[in-house]
Coordinates of C-alpha atoms and ligand atoms in Angstrom, one line a residue:
M19 CA -120.2 65.7 81.2
T20 CA -120.2 65.0 77.5
D21 CA -117.4 66.1 75.1
R22 CA -119.9 68.6 73.5
R23 CA -119.5 70.9 76.4
K24 CA -115.8 71.9 76.3
V25 CA -115.6 75.7 75.9
Y26 CA -112.5 77.9 75.1
L27 CA -113.0 81.6 75.5
Y28 CA -110.9 83.9 73.1
Y29 CA -110.7 87.5 74.3
K30 CA -108.3 90.3 75.0
P31 CA -108.2 90.4 78.8
S32 CA -109.1 93.9 80.3
E33 CA -110.2 95.2 83.6
E34 CA -113.3 96.3 82.0
L35 CA -114.3 93.0 80.5
E36 CA -113.3 90.9 83.5
P37 CA -116.5 91.2 85.6
K38 CA -118.6 90.3 82.5
I39 CA -116.5 87.3 81.6
E40 CA -117.0 86.1 85.1
Q41 CA -120.6 86.3 84.9
L42 CA -120.3 84.2 81.6
R43 CA -118.2 81.7 83.6
T44 CA -120.9 81.5 86.1
L45 CA -123.6 80.9 83.6
G46 CA -121.3 78.3 82.0
R47 CA -120.8 76.3 85.2
K48 CA -124.7 76.4 85.8
Y49 CA -125.2 74.7 82.5
D50 CA -122.4 72.1 82.9
F51 CA -119.8 73.7 80.4
E52 CA -116.4 73.1 81.1
L53 CA -113.8 75.8 80.3
V54 CA -110.7 74.6 78.7
K55 CA -107.3 76.5 78.4
D56 CA -106.2 74.6 75.3
Y57 CA -108.5 75.5 72.2
T58 CA -107.6 72.1 70.5
E59 CA -109.5 70.4 73.4
A60 CA -112.6 72.6 73.1
N61 CA -115.7 71.8 70.9
I62 CA -116.9 75.3 71.4
I63 CA -114.8 78.4 70.8
A64 CA -116.5 81.5 72.0
S65 CA -114.8 84.9 70.9
I66 CA -115.6 87.9 73.1
G67 CA -115.3 91.3 71.4
G68 CA -116.2 92.7 67.9
D69 CA -116.2 91.1 64.5
G70 CA -112.4 91.8 64.4
T71 CA -112.1 89.6 67.5
F72 CA -114.2 86.8 65.9
L73 CA -111.9 87.1 62.8
Q74 CA -108.9 86.5 65.1
A75 CA -110.4 84.0 67.1
I76 CA -110.8 81.7 64.0
R77 CA -107.4 82.4 62.8
K78 CA -105.6 81.8 65.9
T79 CA -107.4 78.6 66.4
N80 CA -106.7 77.4 62.9
F81 CA -110.0 77.6 61.1
R82 CA -111.2 74.5 63.0
D83 CA -114.1 72.8 61.1
D84 CA -114.8 70.3 63.9
C85 CA -116.0 72.6 66.5
L86 CA -118.6 75.4 66.8
Y87 CA -117.7 79.1 66.9
V88 CA -119.8 81.6 68.9
G89 CA -119.4 85.4 68.5
I90 CA -120.3 87.4 71.8
N91 CA -120.1 91.0 71.5
D92 CA -119.0 93.5 74.2
G93 CA -121.3 96.2 73.3
H94 CA -121.1 96.7 69.5
L95 CA -123.5 94.5 67.3
G96 CA -121.5 92.9 64.6
F97 CA -121.9 90.6 61.7
Y98 CA -120.3 87.6 63.3
T99 CA -121.5 88.3 66.9
D100 CA -125.0 87.0 67.7
F101 CA -124.8 87.2 71.5
S102 CA -124.0 90.0 73.8
L103 CA -122.3 90.2 77.2
D104 CA -124.6 93.0 78.1
D105 CA -127.7 90.6 77.7
M106 CA -126.8 87.5 79.9
D107 CA -130.6 86.6 80.0
R108 CA -130.6 86.2 76.1
I109 CA -127.6 83.9 76.3
E110 CA -129.3 81.7 79.1
E111 CA -132.5 81.7 76.9
G112 CA -130.3 80.4 74.0
L113 CA -128.8 77.7 76.3
Q114 CA -132.3 76.4 77.2
S115 CA -134.5 76.5 74.1
D116 CA -134.2 76.2 70.3
I117 CA -133.8 79.7 69.4
I118 CA -130.2 79.1 68.3
E119 CA -129.1 77.2 65.0
V120 CA -125.9 76.1 63.4
L121 CA -124.9 78.0 60.3
R122 CA -121.9 77.1 58.0
Y123 CA -119.9 79.9 56.7
P124 CA -117.7 79.4 53.5
V125 CA -114.0 79.9 53.6
I126 CA -111.4 80.6 51.0
D127 CA -108.0 79.0 50.6
V128 CA -105.2 81.0 49.5
T129 CA -101.9 79.6 48.4
V130 CA -98.8 81.7 47.8
D131 CA -96.1 80.5 45.3
G132 CA -97.2 76.9 45.9
L133 CA -95.8 77.0 49.5
K134 CA -97.8 78.9 52.0
T135 CA -101.5 78.1 52.3
F136 CA -103.8 80.2 54.6
Q137 CA -107.7 80.5 54.9
C138 CA -109.9 83.7 55.1
L139 CA -113.2 84.2 56.4
N140 CA -114.0 87.8 55.2
E141 CA -111.4 88.1 52.4
C142 CA -107.9 88.0 51.0
S143 CA -106.5 91.5 50.0
I144 CA -103.6 92.1 47.6
R145 CA -102.4 95.7 47.8
S146 CA -99.5 97.7 46.5
N147 CA -97.3 98.4 49.6
V148 CA -95.9 101.6 48.0
I149 CA -97.5 104.7 46.3
K150 CA -96.8 103.1 42.7
T151 CA -99.5 100.8 41.2
F152 CA -98.7 97.2 40.7
A153 CA -99.9 94.9 38.1
L154 CA -101.4 91.3 38.2
D155 CA -102.4 89.1 35.3
V156 CA -105.7 87.4 36.3
Y157 CA -106.6 83.9 35.3
I158 CA -109.6 82.0 35.9
D159 CA -109.7 78.2 35.5
D160 CA -106.6 78.4 33.4
L161 CA -108.2 81.1 31.1
Y162 CA -106.2 84.3 31.0
F163 CA -108.9 86.9 31.8
E164 CA -107.3 90.4 32.2
T165 CA -104.3 92.3 33.4
F166 CA -105.0 94.6 36.3
R167 CA -102.9 97.7 37.2
G168 CA -103.9 99.8 40.3
D169 CA -103.9 99.8 43.9
G170 CA -105.1 96.1 44.4
M171 CA -107.8 93.4 44.4
V172 CA -110.0 91.8 47.0
I173 CA -111.3 88.5 47.0
S174 CA -114.1 88.0 49.5
T175 CA -116.4 85.2 50.8
P176 CA -120.1 85.7 50.9
T177 CA -120.0 86.6 54.6
G178 CA -117.1 88.9 53.9
S179 CA -119.2 90.8 51.0
T180 CA -120.5 93.2 53.6
A181 CA -117.1 94.2 54.8
Y182 CA -114.2 95.5 52.6
N183 CA -115.8 94.3 49.6
K184 CA -118.9 96.6 50.1
S185 CA -116.8 99.6 50.5
L186 CA -115.5 98.9 47.1
K187 CA -119.1 98.8 45.6
G188 CA -119.0 95.0 45.5
A189 CA -122.3 93.1 45.7
V190 CA -123.6 92.1 49.1
V191 CA -123.9 88.3 48.7
D192 CA -126.4 85.9 50.5
P193 CA -124.1 83.4 52.5
R194 CA -126.3 80.6 51.2
L195 CA -124.7 81.2 47.9
K196 CA -121.4 79.4 47.8
G197 CA -118.9 81.5 45.8
M198 CA -116.1 84.3 46.0
Q199 CA -116.2 87.8 44.6
L200 CA -113.3 89.6 43.0
T201 CA -113.3 93.4 43.4
E202 CA -110.9 95.9 42.3
I203 CA -109.3 98.6 44.2
A204 CA -108.8 101.7 41.8
S205 CA -108.0 100.0 38.6
L206 CA -106.4 102.0 35.8
N207 CA -108.7 101.9 32.9
N208 CA -107.3 103.7 29.8
N209 CA -106.1 102.8 26.2
E210 CA -103.2 100.9 27.7
Y211 CA -104.8 99.1 30.6
R212 CA -108.3 97.6 30.6
T213 CA -110.1 95.5 33.3
L214 CA -113.5 94.3 33.5
G215 CA -114.2 97.3 36.1
A216 CA -116.9 95.6 37.8
P217 CA -117.1 93.2 40.8
L218 CA -117.0 89.6 39.5
L219 CA -118.8 86.8 41.4
L220 CA -117.5 83.5 40.8
N221 CA -119.0 80.0 41.3
G222 CA -117.6 78.0 44.2
D223 CA -115.7 75.7 41.9
R224 CA -113.7 78.2 40.1
N225 CA -110.0 78.5 40.5
L226 CA -108.7 82.0 40.6
V227 CA -104.9 82.7 40.0
L228 CA -103.2 86.1 40.3
K229 CA -99.9 86.4 38.8
V230 CA -97.8 89.2 40.0
I231 CA -96.1 91.0 37.1
Q232 CA -92.4 91.3 38.2
D233 CA -91.8 94.8 37.2
G234 CA -90.0 96.3 40.3
N235 CA -93.2 96.7 42.3
D236 CA -93.7 93.0 43.0
H237 CA -94.0 92.8 46.7
P238 CA -97.7 93.6 47.4
I239 CA -99.0 93.3 51.0
I240 CA -101.2 90.2 51.3
G241 CA -104.0 90.5 53.8
A242 CA -105.9 87.6 55.3
D243 CA -109.0 89.2 56.9
N244 CA -107.6 91.6 59.5
E245 CA -103.9 90.3 59.5
A246 CA -101.0 91.2 57.1
L247 CA -99.0 88.3 55.9
S248 CA -95.3 88.4 56.3
I249 CA -94.4 87.6 52.7
R250 CA -92.1 89.8 51.0
H251 CA -92.1 88.6 47.5
C252 CA -94.6 86.6 45.6
H253 CA -95.2 85.5 42.0
E254 CA -98.4 83.6 42.2
I255 CA -101.4 83.4 44.3
H256 CA -104.0 80.7 43.9
I257 CA -107.5 81.2 45.4
K258 CA -110.4 79.0 45.7
L259 CA -113.3 78.2 48.0
A260 CA -112.3 75.8 50.7
S261 CA -113.9 72.4 51.1
K262 CA -114.0 73.1 54.7
Q263 CA -116.7 75.5 56.3
I264 CA -116.7 77.3 59.7
K265 CA -119.5 76.2 61.9
T266 CA -121.1 79.1 64.1
L267 CA -124.0 79.2 66.4
K268 CA -126.4 81.9 66.0
M269 CA -129.8 83.3 66.9
K270 CA -132.5 82.2 64.6
D271 CA -134.1 85.7 64.7
N272 CA -130.8 87.3 63.6
S273 CA -130.5 86.2 60.0
F274 CA -128.0 87.7 57.4
L275 CA -130.9 89.9 56.1
H276 CA -131.7 91.1 59.6
K277 CA -128.0 92.1 60.1
V278 CA -127.8 93.7 56.6
K279 CA -130.9 95.8 57.3
R280 CA -129.7 96.8 60.7
S281 CA -126.4 97.8 59.5
F282 CA -127.1 99.4 56.4
L283 CA -130.6 100.6 56.0
Ligands
NAD30 P1 -111.8 97.3 61.9 O1 -111.8 97.3 63.4 O2 -111.2 98.5 61.1 O3 -113.2 96.9 61.5 C1 -113.7 97.5 60.4 C2 -115.3 97.4 60.5 O4 -115.7 96.2 59.6 C3 -116.0 97.0 61.9 O5 -117.0 97.8 62.0 C4 -116.3 95.5 61.6 O6 -117.6 95.3 62.5 C5 -116.7 95.5 60.4 N1 -116.8 94.1 59.8 C6 -115.8 93.1 59.9 N2 -116.1 92.0 59.2 C7 -117.5 92.4 58.6 C8 -118.4 91.6 57.9 N3 -118.1 90.4 57.4 N4 -119.5 92.4 57.4 C9 -119.7 93.5 57.7 N5 -119.0 94.2 58.7 C10 -117.8 93.7 59.1 O7 -111.0 96.2 61.6 P2 -111.1 94.9 62.0 O8 -112.2 94.7 63.2 O9 -109.9 94.2 62.2 O10 -111.9 94.1 60.6 C11 -111.2 93.8 59.6 C12 -112.0 93.8 58.4 O11 -112.1 95.2 58.1 C13 -111.3 93.3 57.2 O12 -111.7 91.8 57.2 C14 -112.1 94.1 56.1 O13 -113.2 93.4 55.7 C15 -112.4 95.4 56.8 N6 -111.6 96.4 56.1 C16 -112.4 97.3 55.4 C17 -111.8 98.4 54.7 C18 -112.7 99.4 54.1 O14 -114.0 99.2 54.2 N7 -112.3 100.2 53.3 C19 -110.4 98.4 54.8 C20 -109.7 97.6 55.3 C21 -110.4 96.4 56.1

């Protein structure tokens, strides 16, 4: 058995899911995959559930860039889940033929106050945690760009562009473009406060810095994909495209454009 066949399954156990997972285990054994209990030993990490489960699987396994991630949905088609527990034949077909390929997804690195660094596959969101607005000075590559006052900002990756970013009227970005997008959540725009007021797509080598204006409402909620960080006060948030990328296994006939068309058109 080669090292390439060690698989870790990430899922929320439930009575409903168990029979289907057992079918998956049986299929895995048939094709010489070894199931491991420790994700650090795996070279394939399979999440079973929706996009939210896939995001959690990557976060809980530390955004490894030395293994392949696979999203298997439990009934609902998603952006990160190319396989379905309800279609074992298609999974088996994928194991035997070349209808699957490896795709690399950009990730963003976020550092808070020079101390805590974390990664996001969809987006990092910074939001006021009270009814009051909060303010941020935005710097791009050391250039003071604008002062934002409003509900918050979202910095998304290309694959995250179809999630929260899209609800904020951000652009849908082809994941082949390596960059990040800054979108506003309800900015104040009047004679006192002025922001760009449009989504800003930045090249992958840009450094974005958000300085929280310490005016009393200076403890925003910072979200990394679908998890809120337990940071109470913050001054400076540095965001850039990470040098590492997440490798995923996907069906060749289910491209990003297929998913956008299926989900939104
Ligand atoms: P959830 O269960 O509320 O899921 C939200 C929806 O977003 C699901 O339908 C999921 O399939 C979809 N989704 C997730 N990633 C996607 C992507 N990259 N492209 C297209 N759709 C995607 O929450 P969750 O499952 O925990 O997902 C967390 C994500 O929800 C966050 O990363 C954020 O992008 C999104 N979100 C959206 C809003 C909004 O649109 N107003 C607000 C908060 C969070």
